[in-house]
Short mmCIF file of C-alpha atoms in Angstrom, two decimals:
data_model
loop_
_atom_site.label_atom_id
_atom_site.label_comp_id
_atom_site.label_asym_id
_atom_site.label_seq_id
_atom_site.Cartn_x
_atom_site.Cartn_y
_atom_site.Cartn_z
CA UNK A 1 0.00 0.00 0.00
CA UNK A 2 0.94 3.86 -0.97
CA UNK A 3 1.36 5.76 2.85
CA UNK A 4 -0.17 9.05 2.58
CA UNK A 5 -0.35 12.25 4.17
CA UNK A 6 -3.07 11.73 7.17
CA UNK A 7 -4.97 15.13 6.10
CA UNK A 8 -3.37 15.90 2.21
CA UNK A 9 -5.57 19.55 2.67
CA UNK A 10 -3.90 22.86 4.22
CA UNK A 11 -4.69 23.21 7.76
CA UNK A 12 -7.49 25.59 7.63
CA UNK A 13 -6.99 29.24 9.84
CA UNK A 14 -10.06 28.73 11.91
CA UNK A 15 -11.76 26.18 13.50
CA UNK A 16 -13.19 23.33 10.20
CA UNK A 17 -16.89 21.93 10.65
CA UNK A 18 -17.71 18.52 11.61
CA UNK A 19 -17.87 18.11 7.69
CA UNK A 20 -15.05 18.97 6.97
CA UNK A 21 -13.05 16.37 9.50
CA UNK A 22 -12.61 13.40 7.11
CA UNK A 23 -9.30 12.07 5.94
CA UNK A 24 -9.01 12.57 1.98
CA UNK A 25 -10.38 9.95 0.14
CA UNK A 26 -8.02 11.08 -2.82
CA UNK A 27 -5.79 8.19 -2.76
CA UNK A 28 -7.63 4.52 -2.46
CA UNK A 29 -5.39 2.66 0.14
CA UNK A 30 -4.92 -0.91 -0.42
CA UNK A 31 -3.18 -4.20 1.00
CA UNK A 32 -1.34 -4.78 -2.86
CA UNK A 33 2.22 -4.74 -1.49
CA UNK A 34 5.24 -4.48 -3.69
CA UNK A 35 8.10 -6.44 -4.14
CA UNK A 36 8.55 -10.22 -2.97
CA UNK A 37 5.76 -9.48 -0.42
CA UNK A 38 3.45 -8.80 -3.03
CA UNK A 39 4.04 -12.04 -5.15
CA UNK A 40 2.26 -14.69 -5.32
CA UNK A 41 3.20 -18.07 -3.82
CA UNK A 42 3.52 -19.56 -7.27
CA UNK A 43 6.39 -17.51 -8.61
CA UNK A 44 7.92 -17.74 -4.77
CA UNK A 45 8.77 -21.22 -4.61
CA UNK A 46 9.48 -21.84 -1.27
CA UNK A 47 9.57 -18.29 -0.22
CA UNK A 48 7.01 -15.91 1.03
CA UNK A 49 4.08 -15.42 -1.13
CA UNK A 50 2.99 -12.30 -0.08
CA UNK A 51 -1.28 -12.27 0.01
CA UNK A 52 -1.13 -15.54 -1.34
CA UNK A 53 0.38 -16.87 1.85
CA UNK A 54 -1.49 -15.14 4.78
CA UNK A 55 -4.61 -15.91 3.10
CA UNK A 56 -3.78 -19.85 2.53
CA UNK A 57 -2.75 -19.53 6.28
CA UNK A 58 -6.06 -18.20 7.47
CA UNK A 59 -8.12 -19.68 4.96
CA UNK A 60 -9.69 -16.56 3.42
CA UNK A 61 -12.97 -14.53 4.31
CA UNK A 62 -14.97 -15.54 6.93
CA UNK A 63 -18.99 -15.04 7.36
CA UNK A 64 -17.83 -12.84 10.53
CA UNK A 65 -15.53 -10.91 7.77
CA UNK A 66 -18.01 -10.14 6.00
CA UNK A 67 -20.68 -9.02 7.95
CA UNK A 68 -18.01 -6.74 9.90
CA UNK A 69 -16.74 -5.31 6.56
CA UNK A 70 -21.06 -4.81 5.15
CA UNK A 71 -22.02 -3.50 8.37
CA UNK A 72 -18.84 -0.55 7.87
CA UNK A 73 -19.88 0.02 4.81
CA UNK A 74 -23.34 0.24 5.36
CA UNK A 75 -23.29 2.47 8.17
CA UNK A 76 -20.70 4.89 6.16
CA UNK A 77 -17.74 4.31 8.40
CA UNK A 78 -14.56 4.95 6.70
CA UNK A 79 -11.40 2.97 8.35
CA UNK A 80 -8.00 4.17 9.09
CA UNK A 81 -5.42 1.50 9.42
CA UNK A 82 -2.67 2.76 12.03
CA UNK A 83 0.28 0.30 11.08
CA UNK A 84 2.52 -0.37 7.86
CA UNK A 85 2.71 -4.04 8.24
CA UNK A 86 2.19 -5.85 5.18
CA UNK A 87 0.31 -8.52 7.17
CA UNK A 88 -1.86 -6.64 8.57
CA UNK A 89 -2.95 -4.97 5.99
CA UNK A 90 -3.70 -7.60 4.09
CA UNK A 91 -5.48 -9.66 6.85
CA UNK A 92 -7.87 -6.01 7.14
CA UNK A 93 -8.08 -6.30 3.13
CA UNK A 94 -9.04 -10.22 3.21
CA UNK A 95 -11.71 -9.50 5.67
CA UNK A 96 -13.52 -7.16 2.76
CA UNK A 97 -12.86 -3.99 4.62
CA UNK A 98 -11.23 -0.91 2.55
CA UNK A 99 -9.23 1.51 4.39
CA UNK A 100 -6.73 3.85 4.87
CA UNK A 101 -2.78 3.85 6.43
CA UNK A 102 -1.28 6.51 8.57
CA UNK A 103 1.21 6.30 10.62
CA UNK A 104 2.39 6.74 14.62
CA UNK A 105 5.94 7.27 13.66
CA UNK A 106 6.83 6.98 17.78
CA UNK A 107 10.22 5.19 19.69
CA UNK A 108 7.87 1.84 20.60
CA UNK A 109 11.37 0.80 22.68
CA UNK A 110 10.85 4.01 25.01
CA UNK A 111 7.17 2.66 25.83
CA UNK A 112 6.46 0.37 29.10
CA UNK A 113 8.51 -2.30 30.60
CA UNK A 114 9.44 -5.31 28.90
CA UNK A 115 10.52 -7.54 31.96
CA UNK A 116 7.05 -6.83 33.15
CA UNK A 117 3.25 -7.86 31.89
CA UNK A 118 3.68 -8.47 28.21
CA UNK A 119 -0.15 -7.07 27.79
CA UNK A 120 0.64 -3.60 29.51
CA UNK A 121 3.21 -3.29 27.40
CA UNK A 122 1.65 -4.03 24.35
CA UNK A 123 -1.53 -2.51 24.96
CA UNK A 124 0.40 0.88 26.03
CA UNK A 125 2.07 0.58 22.74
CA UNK A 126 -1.17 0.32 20.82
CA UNK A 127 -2.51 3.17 22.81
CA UNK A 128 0.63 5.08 22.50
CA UNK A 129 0.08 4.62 18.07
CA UNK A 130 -3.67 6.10 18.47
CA UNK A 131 -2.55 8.98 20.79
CA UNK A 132 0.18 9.85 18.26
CA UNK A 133 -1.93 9.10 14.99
CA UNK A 134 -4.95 11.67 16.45
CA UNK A 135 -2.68 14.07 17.82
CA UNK A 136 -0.50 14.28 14.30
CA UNK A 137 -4.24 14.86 12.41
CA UNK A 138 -5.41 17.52 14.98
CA UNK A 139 -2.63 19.39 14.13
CA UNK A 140 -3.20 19.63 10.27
CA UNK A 141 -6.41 20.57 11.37
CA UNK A 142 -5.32 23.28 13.20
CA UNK A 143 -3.76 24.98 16.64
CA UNK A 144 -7.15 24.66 18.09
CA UNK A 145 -7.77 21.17 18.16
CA UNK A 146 -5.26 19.73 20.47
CA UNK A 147 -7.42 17.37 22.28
CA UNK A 148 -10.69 18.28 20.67
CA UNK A 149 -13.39 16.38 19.41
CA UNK A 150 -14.64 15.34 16.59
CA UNK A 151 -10.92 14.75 14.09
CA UNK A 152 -12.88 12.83 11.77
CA UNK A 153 -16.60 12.35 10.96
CA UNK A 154 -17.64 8.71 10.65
CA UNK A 155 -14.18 7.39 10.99
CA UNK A 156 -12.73 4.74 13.19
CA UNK A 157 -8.73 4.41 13.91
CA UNK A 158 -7.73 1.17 14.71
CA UNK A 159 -3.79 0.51 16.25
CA UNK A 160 -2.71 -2.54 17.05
CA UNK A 161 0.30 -3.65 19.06
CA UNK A 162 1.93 -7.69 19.20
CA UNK A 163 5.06 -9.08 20.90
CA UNK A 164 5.95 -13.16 20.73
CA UNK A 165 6.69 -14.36 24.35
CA UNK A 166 8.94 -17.46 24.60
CA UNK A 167 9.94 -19.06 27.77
CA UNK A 168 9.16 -16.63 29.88
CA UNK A 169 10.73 -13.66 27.67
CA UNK A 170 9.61 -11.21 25.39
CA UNK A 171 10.65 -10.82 21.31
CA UNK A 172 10.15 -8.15 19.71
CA UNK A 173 11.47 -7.76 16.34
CA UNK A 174 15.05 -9.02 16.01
CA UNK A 175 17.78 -6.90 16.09
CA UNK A 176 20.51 -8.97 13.64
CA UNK A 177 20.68 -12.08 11.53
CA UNK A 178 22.57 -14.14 14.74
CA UNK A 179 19.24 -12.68 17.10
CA UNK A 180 16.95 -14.08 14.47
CA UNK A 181 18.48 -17.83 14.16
CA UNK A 182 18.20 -17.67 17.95
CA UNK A 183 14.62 -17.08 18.01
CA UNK A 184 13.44 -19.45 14.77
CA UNK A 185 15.82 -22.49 16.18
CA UNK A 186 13.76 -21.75 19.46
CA UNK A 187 10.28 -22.39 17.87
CA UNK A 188 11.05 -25.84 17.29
CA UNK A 189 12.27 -26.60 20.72
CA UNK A 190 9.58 -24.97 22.59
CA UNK A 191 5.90 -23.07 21.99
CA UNK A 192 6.19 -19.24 21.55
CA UNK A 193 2.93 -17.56 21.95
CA UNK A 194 1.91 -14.07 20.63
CA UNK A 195 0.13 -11.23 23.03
CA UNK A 196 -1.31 -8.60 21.19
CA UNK A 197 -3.66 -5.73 21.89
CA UNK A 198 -6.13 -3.91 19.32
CA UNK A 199 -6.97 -0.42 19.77
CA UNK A 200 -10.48 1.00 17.88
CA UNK A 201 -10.74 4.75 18.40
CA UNK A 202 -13.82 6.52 17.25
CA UNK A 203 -12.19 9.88 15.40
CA UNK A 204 -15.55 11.39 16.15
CA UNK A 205 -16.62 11.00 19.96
CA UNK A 206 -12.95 10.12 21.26
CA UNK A 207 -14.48 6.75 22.48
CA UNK A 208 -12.04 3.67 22.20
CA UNK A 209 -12.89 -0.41 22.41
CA UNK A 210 -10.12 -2.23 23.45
CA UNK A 211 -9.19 -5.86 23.40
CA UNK A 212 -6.51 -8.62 23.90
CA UNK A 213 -5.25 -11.40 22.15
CA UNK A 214 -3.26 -14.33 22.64
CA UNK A 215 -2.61 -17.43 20.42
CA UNK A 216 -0.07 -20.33 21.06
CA UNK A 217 1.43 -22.59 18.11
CA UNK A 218 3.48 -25.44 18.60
CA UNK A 219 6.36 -26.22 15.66
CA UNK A 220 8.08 -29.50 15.00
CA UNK A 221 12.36 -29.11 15.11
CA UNK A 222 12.54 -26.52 12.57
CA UNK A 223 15.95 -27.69 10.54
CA UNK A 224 18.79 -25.44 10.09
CA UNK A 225 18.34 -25.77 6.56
CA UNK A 226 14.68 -23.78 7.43
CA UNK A 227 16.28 -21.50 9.91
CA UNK A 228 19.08 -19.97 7.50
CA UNK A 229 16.54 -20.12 4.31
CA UNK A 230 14.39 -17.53 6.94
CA UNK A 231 17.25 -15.48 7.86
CA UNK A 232 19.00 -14.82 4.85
CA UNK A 233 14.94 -14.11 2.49
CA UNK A 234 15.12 -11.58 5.41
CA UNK A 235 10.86 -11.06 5.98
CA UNK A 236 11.19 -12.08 9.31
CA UNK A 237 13.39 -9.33 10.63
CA UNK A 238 9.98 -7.50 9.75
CA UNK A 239 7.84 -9.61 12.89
CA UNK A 240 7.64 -9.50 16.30
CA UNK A 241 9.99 -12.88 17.11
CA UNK A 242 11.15 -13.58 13.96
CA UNK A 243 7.77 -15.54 13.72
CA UNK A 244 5.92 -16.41 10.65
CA UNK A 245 3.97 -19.10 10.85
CA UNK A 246 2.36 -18.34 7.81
CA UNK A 247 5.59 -18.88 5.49
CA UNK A 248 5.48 -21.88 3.02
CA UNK A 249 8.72 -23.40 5.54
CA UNK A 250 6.90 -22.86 8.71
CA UNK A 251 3.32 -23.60 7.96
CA UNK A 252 3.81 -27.24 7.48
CA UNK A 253 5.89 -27.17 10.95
CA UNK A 254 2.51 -26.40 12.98
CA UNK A 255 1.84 -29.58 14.82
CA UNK A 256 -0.63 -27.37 17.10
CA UNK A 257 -2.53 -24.60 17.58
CA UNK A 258 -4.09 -22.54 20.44
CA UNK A 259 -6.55 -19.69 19.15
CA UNK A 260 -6.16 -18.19 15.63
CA UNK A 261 -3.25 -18.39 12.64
CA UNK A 262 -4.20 -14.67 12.02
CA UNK A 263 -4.20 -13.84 15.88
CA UNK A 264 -0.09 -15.11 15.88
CA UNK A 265 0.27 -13.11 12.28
CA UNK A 266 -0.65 -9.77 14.22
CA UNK A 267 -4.11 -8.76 13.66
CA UNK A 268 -6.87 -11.71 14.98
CA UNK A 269 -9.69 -11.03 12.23
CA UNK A 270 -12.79 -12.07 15.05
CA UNK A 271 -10.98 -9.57 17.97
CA UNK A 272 -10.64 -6.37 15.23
CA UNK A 273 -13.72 -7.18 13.88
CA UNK A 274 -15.88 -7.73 17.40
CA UNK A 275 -14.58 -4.48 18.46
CA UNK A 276 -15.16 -2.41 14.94
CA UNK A 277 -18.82 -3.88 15.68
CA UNK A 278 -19.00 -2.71 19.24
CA UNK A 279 -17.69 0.56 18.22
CA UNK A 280 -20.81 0.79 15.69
CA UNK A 281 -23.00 -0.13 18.87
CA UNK A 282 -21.21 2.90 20.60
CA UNK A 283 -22.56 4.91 18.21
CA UNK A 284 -26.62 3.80 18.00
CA UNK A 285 -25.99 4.35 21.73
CA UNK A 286 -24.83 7.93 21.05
CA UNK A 287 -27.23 8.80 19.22
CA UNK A 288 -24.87 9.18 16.20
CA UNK A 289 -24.87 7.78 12.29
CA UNK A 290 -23.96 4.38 11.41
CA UNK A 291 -24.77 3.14 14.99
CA UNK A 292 -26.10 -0.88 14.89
CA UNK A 293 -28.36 -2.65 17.68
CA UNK A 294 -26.70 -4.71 20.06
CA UNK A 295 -28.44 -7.80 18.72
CA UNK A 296 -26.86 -7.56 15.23
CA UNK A 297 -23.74 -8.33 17.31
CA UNK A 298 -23.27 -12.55 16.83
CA UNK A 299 -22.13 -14.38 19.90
CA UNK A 300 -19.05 -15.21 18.31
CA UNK A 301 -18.26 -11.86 17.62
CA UNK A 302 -18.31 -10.24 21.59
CA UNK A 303 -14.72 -10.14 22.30
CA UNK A 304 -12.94 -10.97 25.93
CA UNK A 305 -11.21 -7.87 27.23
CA UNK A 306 -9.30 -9.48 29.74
#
């Protein structure tokens, strides 16, 4: 996807209408991808297929998906995507929802405490990307609005935040090639699990839904033949851990699985989706456009915050 300004428009002198708080819609954002990310799996061989691999990995659109992404677009809510990972873009874009990329631009390593509760830390993270993502388009808007309300009409933000925990520890992304074989080799030896934390911040009212989530995958030995193959194509210095478990020499490693593949890629499709829907409830319950009833809500779509 193309990164964009967050407001493209001059900062107007005096204080803009509600109307006139909406990111441009100039410049259609996609989950495309360039490069080896954004081949397909085909021309990859045993390398990353870009789209074609996270959605073989969690096995395309679900129901859920859609009736998140129809219920968006039916109530007129436009969504802003606060991260530039390719995966989770393209998870947002497999689940039928368009949107649109800014980003925090903020020193994540100066944030919280990382011999401490892996969820504070990522959840202060994720909250950290929103704060810095509303405060960067208040000021395009103008010196007024620092910590005003509405940014955006009919616009949701949603920041997300993952780290892989490993006996005991916490991996973020690795930090050199010898880091990275560390971590992989690891996988095979013992279960890493992901703990992430997803964000949804109404750009209108200021209101926020907030969630956690946590998967667990289990690898066979992953060889060394695999490890250096990982290290040397280079993606994973791009994830938390090292960790894909969506790449064509992991996948077939999984021997088992605790919660969701898309969960451990960094952006669990029911937990975004749950709280985009509960942010829409927020809404009827505000009185405001593009609200839904509680009941439209499925069972399997009310997320656990703790």
């Amino acid at each position: 996807a193309t990164l964009v300004p967050l407001l493209v428009r001059a900062a107007p002198a005096v204080r803009p209408s509600i109307a006139a708080r909406s990111p441009s819609r100039s410049v259609a954002m996609s989950a495309e991808g360039k490069g080896k990310k954004g081949g397909d799996a085909n021309d990859a061989k045993d390398g990353y297929g870009g789209e074609a691999s996270v959605g073989k990995a969690t096995g395309g659109q679900t129901s859920a998906d859609a009736l998140t992404a129809a219920a968006l677009k039916e109530a007129g809510i436009s969504v802003i995507l606060g991260s530039k990972s390719f995966t989770r873009k393209a998870i947002l874009k497999e689940m039928g929802i368009t949107y649109e990329v800014a980003v925090a631009d903020i020193d994540e390593k100066a944030i919280g405490d990382r011999t401490d509760s892996p969820k504070d830390l990522v959840m202060a993270i994720a909250v950290a990307k929103a704060d810095a993502i509303v405060k960067k388009m208040g000021e395009e808007l103008g010196p007024d609005m620092d910590g005003q309300w509405p940014i955006a009409k009919d616009t949701m933000l949603v920041t997300c935040d993952q780290v892989v925990v490993h006996d005991g520890v916490v991996r973020e992304k690795p930090e050199s090639k010898d880091e990275a074989r560390e971590f992989i080799r690891g996988y095979g030896v013992s279960a890493p699990s992901t703990v992430g934390a997803i964000v949804v911040t109404d750009l209108e009212t200021g209101g926020r839904c907030v969630a956690f989530d946590r998967s667990t995958v289990t690898f066979a030995p992953v060889s060394e033949e695999t490890v250096e193959f990982l290290v040397q194509e280079g993606e994973c210095m791009n994830c938390a851990g090292g960790l894909m478990v969506e790449h064509p020499k992991m996948a077939p490693l999984v021997t088992k699985l605790d919660g969701a593949m898309d969960s451990i890629m960094g952006l669990g499709k029911r937990v975004v989706g749950g709280l985009l829907m509960e942010a829409l409830l927020d809404r009827k319950l505000k009185g405001l456009s593009g609200g839904i009833k509680k009941e439209f809500i499925p069972e399997d779509q009310r997320v656990e915050k703790s």
